[in-house]
Short mmCIF file of C-alpha atoms and ligand atoms in Angstrom, two decimals:
data_model
loop_
_atom_site.label_atom_id
_atom_site.label_comp_id
_atom_site.label_asym_id
_atom_site.label_seq_id
_atom_site.Cartn_x
_atom_site.Cartn_y
_atom_site.Cartn_z
CA UNK O 1 -33.63 -21.21 -14.29
CA UNK O 2 -35.60 -23.85 -12.40
CA UNK O 3 -37.49 -24.88 -15.52
CA UNK O 4 -34.21 -25.48 -17.37
CA UNK O 5 -33.11 -27.94 -14.71
CA UNK O 6 -36.49 -29.62 -14.70
CA UNK O 7 -36.09 -29.91 -18.46
CA UNK O 8 -32.72 -31.60 -18.07
CA UNK O 9 -34.00 -33.97 -15.43
CA UNK O 10 -36.87 -34.87 -17.76
CA UNK O 11 -34.53 -35.34 -20.72
CA UNK O 12 -32.20 -37.45 -18.54
CA UNK O 13 -35.16 -39.55 -17.46
CA UNK O 14 -36.14 -39.98 -21.10
CA UNK O 15 -32.60 -41.07 -21.95
CA UNK O 16 -32.64 -43.57 -19.11
CA UNK O 17 -36.04 -44.84 -20.21
CA UNK O 18 -34.88 -45.16 -23.81
CA UNK O 19 -31.81 -47.11 -22.72
CA UNK O 20 -33.86 -49.34 -20.42
CA UNK O 21 -36.27 -49.99 -23.29
CA UNK O 22 -33.38 -50.83 -25.54
CA UNK O 23 -32.06 -53.34 -23.02
CA UNK O 24 -35.53 -54.84 -22.51
CA UNK O 25 -35.82 -55.41 -26.23
CA UNK O 26 -32.43 -57.06 -26.49
CA UNK O 27 -33.86 -60.54 -26.35
CA UNK O 28 -36.16 -60.03 -29.29
CA UNK O 29 -34.47 -57.30 -31.27
CA UNK O 30 -31.26 -55.31 -31.48
CA UNK O 31 -30.46 -52.04 -29.79
CA UNK O 32 -30.56 -48.98 -31.99
CA UNK O 33 -27.16 -47.70 -30.91
CA UNK O 34 -27.20 -44.78 -33.32
CA UNK O 35 -30.51 -43.54 -31.92
CA UNK O 36 -29.18 -43.87 -28.37
CA UNK O 37 -26.09 -41.85 -29.30
CA UNK O 38 -28.19 -39.15 -30.97
CA UNK O 39 -30.36 -38.91 -27.83
CA UNK O 40 -27.32 -38.58 -25.55
CA UNK O 41 -25.74 -35.93 -27.78
CA UNK O 42 -29.03 -34.03 -27.97
CA UNK O 43 -29.24 -34.10 -24.16
CA UNK O 44 -25.73 -32.65 -23.99
CA UNK O 45 -26.64 -29.96 -26.52
CA UNK O 46 -29.79 -29.04 -24.60
CA UNK O 47 -27.82 -28.81 -21.35
CA UNK O 48 -25.03 -26.75 -22.96
CA UNK O 49 -27.37 -24.20 -24.55
CA UNK O 50 -25.25 -21.14 -25.40
CA UNK O 51 -23.16 -21.24 -22.21
CA UNK O 52 -21.05 -24.37 -22.63
CA UNK O 53 -20.55 -24.66 -26.39
CA UNK O 54 -16.79 -25.15 -25.97
CA UNK O 55 -17.28 -28.14 -23.69
CA UNK O 56 -19.98 -29.52 -25.99
CA UNK O 57 -17.85 -29.25 -29.11
CA UNK O 58 -14.75 -30.68 -27.42
CA UNK O 59 -16.50 -33.69 -25.91
CA UNK O 60 -19.40 -34.43 -28.25
CA UNK O 61 -18.47 -33.08 -31.67
CA UNK O 62 -14.73 -32.85 -32.33
CA UNK O 63 -12.55 -35.94 -32.94
CA UNK O 64 -11.65 -37.50 -29.59
CA UNK O 65 -8.39 -36.74 -27.83
CA UNK O 66 -5.47 -39.05 -28.29
CA UNK O 67 -5.41 -41.90 -25.83
CA UNK O 68 -3.15 -42.26 -22.78
CA UNK O 69 0.44 -41.20 -23.47
CA UNK O 70 3.03 -43.84 -22.51
CA UNK O 71 6.09 -42.22 -24.08
CA UNK O 72 8.85 -40.58 -22.07
CA UNK O 73 10.27 -37.89 -24.30
CA UNK O 74 11.44 -34.43 -23.32
CA UNK O 75 8.80 -32.06 -24.75
CA UNK O 76 10.04 -29.91 -27.63
CA UNK O 77 9.30 -26.69 -25.70
CA UNK O 78 11.67 -27.88 -22.95
CA UNK O 79 14.40 -29.38 -25.16
CA UNK O 80 14.41 -26.30 -27.38
CA UNK O 81 12.66 -23.39 -25.63
CA UNK O 82 12.68 -21.32 -28.83
CA UNK O 83 10.18 -23.86 -30.24
CA UNK O 84 7.57 -22.93 -27.60
CA UNK O 85 4.35 -21.44 -28.99
CA UNK O 86 4.52 -17.74 -29.79
CA UNK O 87 3.56 -15.41 -26.96
CA UNK O 88 0.62 -13.91 -28.83
CA UNK O 89 -1.03 -17.36 -28.95
CA UNK O 90 -1.17 -17.65 -25.15
CA UNK O 91 -0.71 -14.29 -23.44
CA UNK O 92 -3.64 -12.93 -21.43
CA UNK O 93 -3.75 -10.08 -18.94
CA UNK O 94 -4.03 -11.10 -15.30
CA UNK O 95 -7.25 -10.10 -13.55
CA UNK O 96 -8.73 -9.76 -10.10
CA UNK O 97 -11.93 -11.73 -10.62
CA UNK O 98 -13.31 -11.97 -7.10
CA UNK O 99 -12.25 -10.18 -3.91
CA UNK O 100 -9.91 -13.10 -3.09
CA UNK O 101 -9.48 -14.89 -6.44
CA UNK O 102 -7.08 -13.71 -9.14
CA UNK O 103 -6.67 -15.04 -12.67
CA UNK O 104 -2.99 -15.54 -13.53
CA UNK O 105 -3.36 -17.89 -16.48
CA UNK O 106 -3.26 -17.51 -20.24
CA UNK O 107 -5.71 -17.28 -23.11
CA UNK O 108 -6.14 -21.05 -23.30
CA UNK O 109 -5.07 -22.46 -19.91
CA UNK O 110 -5.96 -21.12 -16.49
CA UNK O 111 -4.12 -20.60 -13.21
CA UNK O 112 -5.74 -19.00 -10.18
CA UNK O 113 -4.40 -17.39 -7.03
CA UNK O 114 -6.74 -17.71 -4.04
CA UNK O 115 -5.66 -15.27 -1.37
CA UNK O 116 -6.17 -15.94 2.33
CA UNK O 117 -5.25 -14.29 5.62
CA UNK O 118 -2.21 -16.58 5.82
CA UNK O 119 -0.86 -16.72 2.27
CA UNK O 120 -1.88 -17.83 -1.19
CA UNK O 121 -3.24 -21.09 -2.61
CA UNK O 122 -2.34 -21.37 -6.28
CA UNK O 123 -4.52 -23.59 -8.47
CA UNK O 124 -2.76 -25.02 -11.54
CA UNK O 125 0.51 -23.78 -12.99
CA UNK O 126 0.21 -23.84 -16.83
CA UNK O 127 3.29 -24.55 -19.00
CA UNK O 128 6.99 -24.29 -18.15
CA UNK O 129 7.41 -21.68 -20.90
CA UNK O 130 4.74 -19.26 -19.67
CA UNK O 131 4.39 -19.83 -15.91
CA UNK O 132 7.12 -17.29 -15.14
CA UNK O 133 5.47 -14.47 -17.05
CA UNK O 134 1.82 -15.32 -16.43
CA UNK O 135 1.90 -16.57 -12.83
CA UNK O 136 4.90 -14.83 -11.21
CA UNK O 137 4.65 -11.74 -13.42
CA UNK O 138 0.85 -11.68 -13.33
CA UNK O 139 0.76 -11.86 -9.53
CA UNK O 140 3.22 -8.98 -9.25
CA UNK O 141 1.13 -6.88 -11.67
CA UNK O 142 -1.89 -7.49 -9.43
CA UNK O 143 0.01 -6.55 -6.29
CA UNK O 144 0.44 -10.11 -5.00
CA UNK O 145 3.80 -11.42 -3.80
CA UNK O 146 4.52 -14.91 -5.20
CA UNK O 147 6.67 -15.55 -2.11
CA UNK O 148 3.38 -15.90 -0.25
CA UNK O 149 2.30 -18.98 -2.25
CA UNK O 150 1.92 -21.70 0.41
CA UNK O 151 0.11 -24.39 -1.56
CA UNK O 152 0.07 -25.31 -5.23
CA UNK O 153 -2.85 -27.53 -6.23
CA UNK O 154 -2.34 -29.47 -9.47
CA UNK O 155 -5.59 -30.69 -11.01
CA UNK O 156 -3.74 -33.31 -13.04
CA UNK O 157 -0.27 -34.12 -14.34
CA UNK O 158 -0.41 -32.79 -17.89
CA UNK O 159 2.18 -30.26 -19.05
CA UNK O 160 -0.43 -27.50 -19.43
CA UNK O 161 -1.22 -27.63 -15.68
CA UNK O 162 1.93 -28.91 -13.94
CA UNK O 163 4.42 -26.89 -16.02
CA UNK O 164 5.32 -24.35 -13.31
CA UNK O 165 5.05 -26.65 -10.26
CA UNK O 166 8.74 -27.46 -9.86
CA UNK O 167 9.70 -23.78 -10.19
CA UNK O 168 7.15 -22.66 -7.59
CA UNK O 169 8.09 -25.45 -5.17
CA UNK O 170 11.85 -24.92 -5.39
CA UNK O 171 11.78 -21.11 -5.49
CA UNK O 172 9.12 -20.35 -2.89
CA UNK O 173 8.96 -23.58 -0.88
CA UNK O 174 5.28 -24.03 -1.71
CA UNK O 175 3.65 -27.36 -0.87
CA UNK O 176 2.40 -29.18 -3.97
CA UNK O 177 -0.82 -31.21 -3.85
CA UNK O 178 -1.69 -33.78 -6.53
CA UNK O 179 -3.61 -37.05 -6.84
CA UNK O 180 -1.68 -40.25 -5.98
CA UNK O 181 -1.96 -41.77 -9.45
CA UNK O 182 -0.67 -38.60 -11.08
CA UNK O 183 2.27 -38.38 -8.65
CA UNK O 184 3.11 -41.91 -9.82
CA UNK O 185 2.96 -40.86 -13.48
CA UNK O 186 5.31 -37.94 -12.81
CA UNK O 187 7.80 -40.32 -11.16
CA UNK O 188 7.51 -42.83 -14.00
CA UNK O 189 8.29 -40.42 -16.85
CA UNK O 190 11.26 -38.21 -15.85
CA UNK O 191 11.91 -36.97 -19.38
CA UNK O 192 8.32 -36.04 -20.06
CA UNK O 193 8.26 -33.91 -16.89
CA UNK O 194 11.74 -32.42 -17.22
CA UNK O 195 11.80 -28.95 -15.52
CA UNK O 196 8.19 -29.52 -14.38
CA UNK O 197 8.29 -32.33 -11.79
CA UNK O 198 7.95 -31.20 -8.19
CA UNK O 199 9.36 -33.39 -5.42
CA UNK O 200 6.66 -35.75 -4.23
CA UNK O 201 4.69 -33.90 -1.58
CA UNK O 202 1.04 -33.96 -0.52
CA UNK O 203 -1.32 -36.60 -1.92
CA UNK O 204 -4.75 -35.09 -2.48
CA UNK O 205 -7.59 -37.42 -1.53
CA UNK O 206 -11.37 -37.26 -1.75
CA UNK O 207 -12.82 -34.95 0.87
CA UNK O 208 -9.45 -33.59 2.03
CA UNK O 209 -9.38 -29.94 3.00
CA UNK O 210 -6.43 -27.68 2.26
CA UNK O 211 -6.79 -24.96 4.84
CA UNK O 212 -4.87 -21.69 4.95
CA UNK O 213 -5.92 -18.92 7.29
CA UNK O 214 -9.71 -18.76 7.27
CA UNK O 215 -9.98 -20.33 3.80
CA UNK O 216 -10.36 -23.98 2.85
CA UNK O 217 -10.35 -25.70 -0.53
CA UNK O 218 -12.04 -29.10 -0.46
CA UNK O 219 -10.56 -31.68 -2.81
CA UNK O 220 -12.70 -34.17 -4.72
CA UNK O 221 -11.18 -37.17 -6.49
CA UNK O 222 -12.55 -37.17 -10.03
CA UNK O 223 -10.60 -39.84 -11.94
CA UNK O 224 -11.29 -39.96 -15.65
CA UNK O 225 -9.31 -37.45 -17.67
CA UNK O 226 -6.30 -38.85 -15.78
CA UNK O 227 -6.46 -41.47 -13.00
CA UNK O 228 -5.44 -38.87 -10.39
CA UNK O 229 -7.54 -35.89 -11.54
CA UNK O 230 -8.64 -33.65 -8.67
CA UNK O 231 -11.52 -31.19 -8.62
CA UNK O 232 -12.35 -28.65 -5.94
CA UNK O 233 -15.03 -26.71 -4.15
CA UNK O 234 -14.28 -23.47 -2.34
CA UNK O 235 -15.80 -20.12 -1.46
CA UNK O 236 -14.81 -16.73 -2.83
CA UNK O 237 -16.22 -13.28 -2.13
CA UNK O 238 -17.81 -10.86 -4.55
CA UNK O 239 -17.81 -7.35 -3.05
CA UNK O 240 -18.01 -9.04 0.32
CA UNK O 241 -20.74 -11.56 -0.58
CA UNK O 242 -19.78 -15.26 -0.37
CA UNK O 243 -19.97 -17.10 -3.71
CA UNK O 244 -19.45 -20.86 -3.98
CA UNK O 245 -17.24 -22.26 -6.72
CA UNK O 246 -16.97 -25.72 -8.31
CA UNK O 247 -13.67 -26.29 -10.11
CA UNK O 248 -13.61 -29.15 -12.61
CA UNK O 249 -10.07 -30.54 -12.90
CA UNK O 250 -10.12 -32.58 -16.12
CA UNK O 251 -12.34 -32.62 -19.17
CA UNK O 252 -11.26 -34.32 -22.40
CA UNK O 253 -11.31 -38.09 -22.92
CA UNK O 254 -7.52 -38.58 -22.74
CA UNK O 255 -7.75 -42.13 -21.43
CA UNK O 256 -7.71 -45.44 -23.35
CA UNK O 257 -11.07 -45.07 -25.10
CA UNK O 258 -10.84 -46.68 -28.53
CA UNK O 259 -11.78 -50.26 -27.62
CA UNK O 260 -14.66 -51.61 -25.50
CA UNK O 261 -12.13 -53.02 -23.03
CA UNK O 262 -11.09 -50.88 -21.19
CA UNK O 263 -12.95 -47.99 -22.87
CA UNK O 264 -16.46 -48.77 -21.54
CA UNK O 265 -15.09 -49.05 -18.00
CA UNK O 266 -13.00 -45.87 -18.36
CA UNK O 267 -15.99 -43.89 -19.59
CA UNK O 268 -17.96 -45.18 -16.59
CA UNK O 269 -15.22 -43.96 -14.24
CA UNK O 270 -15.39 -40.57 -15.94
CA UNK O 271 -19.21 -40.44 -15.77
CA UNK O 272 -19.22 -41.46 -12.09
CA UNK O 273 -16.71 -38.71 -11.32
CA UNK O 274 -18.90 -36.08 -12.99
CA UNK O 275 -21.89 -37.27 -10.95
CA UNK O 276 -19.75 -37.08 -7.80
CA UNK O 277 -18.62 -33.54 -8.61
CA UNK O 278 -22.14 -32.43 -9.59
CA UNK O 279 -23.34 -33.67 -6.19
CA UNK O 280 -20.62 -31.72 -4.38
CA UNK O 281 -21.44 -28.61 -6.42
CA UNK O 282 -25.10 -28.99 -5.46
CA UNK O 283 -24.28 -29.63 -1.79
CA UNK O 284 -22.15 -26.49 -1.57
CA UNK O 285 -24.58 -24.35 -3.58
CA UNK O 286 -21.97 -23.63 -6.26
CA UNK O 287 -23.06 -20.86 -8.62
CA UNK O 288 -19.71 -20.61 -10.42
CA UNK O 289 -18.12 -23.33 -12.53
CA UNK O 290 -14.41 -23.03 -13.21
CA UNK O 291 -12.32 -25.29 -15.40
CA UNK O 292 -8.63 -25.07 -16.23
CA UNK O 293 -9.25 -24.31 -19.92
CA UNK O 294 -10.96 -21.16 -21.18
CA UNK O 295 -12.67 -23.16 -23.91
CA UNK O 296 -14.72 -24.84 -21.14
CA UNK O 297 -15.44 -22.04 -18.66
CA UNK O 298 -14.98 -18.98 -20.93
CA UNK O 299 -12.53 -17.47 -18.42
CA UNK O 300 -10.67 -15.42 -21.02
CA UNK O 301 -13.88 -13.83 -22.33
CA UNK O 302 -15.39 -13.37 -18.88
CA UNK O 303 -12.27 -11.60 -17.62
CA UNK O 304 -12.74 -9.05 -20.38
CA UNK O 305 -16.37 -8.53 -19.29
CA UNK O 306 -15.38 -7.61 -15.73
CA UNK O 307 -14.47 -4.02 -16.55
CA UNK O 308 -17.92 -3.28 -17.96
CA UNK O 309 -19.85 -4.94 -15.16
CA UNK O 310 -20.87 -1.83 -13.26
CA UNK O 311 -23.56 -2.85 -10.77
CA UNK O 312 -24.62 -5.83 -12.88
CA UNK O 313 -24.25 -9.50 -12.01
CA UNK O 314 -20.77 -11.04 -11.83
CA UNK O 315 -20.00 -12.53 -15.27
CA UNK O 316 -18.77 -15.79 -13.72
CA UNK O 317 -21.83 -16.29 -11.54
CA UNK O 318 -24.24 -18.44 -13.54
CA UNK O 319 -26.39 -19.91 -10.79
CA UNK O 320 -26.72 -23.42 -9.39
CA UNK O 321 -28.78 -24.75 -12.33
CA UNK O 322 -26.16 -23.83 -14.91
CA UNK O 323 -23.40 -25.41 -12.83
CA UNK O 324 -25.40 -28.64 -12.85
CA UNK O 325 -25.89 -28.33 -16.62
CA UNK O 326 -22.12 -28.18 -17.08
CA UNK O 327 -21.78 -31.64 -15.55
CA UNK O 328 -24.74 -32.85 -17.63
CA UNK O 329 -22.83 -31.89 -20.78
CA UNK O 330 -19.80 -33.88 -19.61
CA UNK O 331 -21.88 -36.90 -18.60
CA UNK O 332 -24.00 -37.06 -21.73
CA UNK O 333 -21.06 -36.66 -24.11
CA UNK O 334 -19.19 -39.42 -22.26
CA UNK O 335 -22.29 -41.60 -22.38
CA UNK O 336 -22.59 -41.05 -26.16
CA UNK O 337 -18.99 -42.20 -26.63
CA UNK O 338 -19.55 -45.13 -24.27
CA UNK O 339 -22.60 -46.26 -26.29
CA UNK O 340 -20.36 -46.22 -29.38
CA UNK O 341 -18.09 -48.74 -27.67
CA UNK O 342 -21.09 -50.84 -26.61
CA UNK O 343 -22.05 -50.92 -30.29
CA UNK O 344 -18.54 -52.11 -31.16
CA UNK O 345 -18.80 -54.80 -28.48
CA UNK O 346 -22.13 -56.03 -29.88
CA UNK O 347 -20.74 -56.47 -33.40
ZN1 ZN S 1 -5.10 -32.67 -19.33
#
């Protein structure tokens, strides 16, 4: 494991050296942007190895996400619920993953119930059309009472994570926590968030702790995917043993990223956030990386591995080096895209 990390550090150093060289040469020659991009993508691929191929393909290989959405239309799945995606495309069985952490999400998007001595902290709420069955129904199947949800943490205000927030707040009186900028977006676009928008409640800020009973989730501001994206660190227990978790709250490049201004700056914000989160993961000794999409953290597949675990290692527990590699994939893919904009700027 250690040698992998050393390898990444060395590759990162090589990337930095290559970029520095390229800058040094600027006076006399031109930067080889394509070579710089290839190096950054290769660094991401090396870091991803076989564990984070979904994150690698989404950020480095597939066409980039659409830019920031400024429309205010009622989503089709709200206006006409029968148009929501078919159940077989999103249904997943709920699962008790750690002693105190339960998966109540779907095949593609995750939601987690963190149980404490004084109630439940729910992390992300998926879509309006499946939060009832997956979260409320899933909790009941696992023996949890949704009435005990005290806090709902929203990683960011996209419909695949905020969809059930209004329902959980109004039905159970749960406190909703979200980043300031994303609260503002929810207020600005009432149609877009129809049936999803909770009443403005707690503003999550960097370093804030949400404490319930003996359990605390620490919030980290990681702007990038959206301006208010929040990530988390917290501790779970595996058969009584404490295990530290880093939860990455936003992944794809859904910000204005097509033009050097503001794209270069936005990518830098994103990169800085990944460095910030990687540092918090290292400081807490996180050996588990969670995302809110199964394509990034393989939650759906790992849940199906739990039953066959026996006395083997926990399928989610990768070790501290792999958690760092996850953030290396994000950083290097963002850097590759940022170099592309620097190339556009130099034209
Ligand atoms: Zn999103």
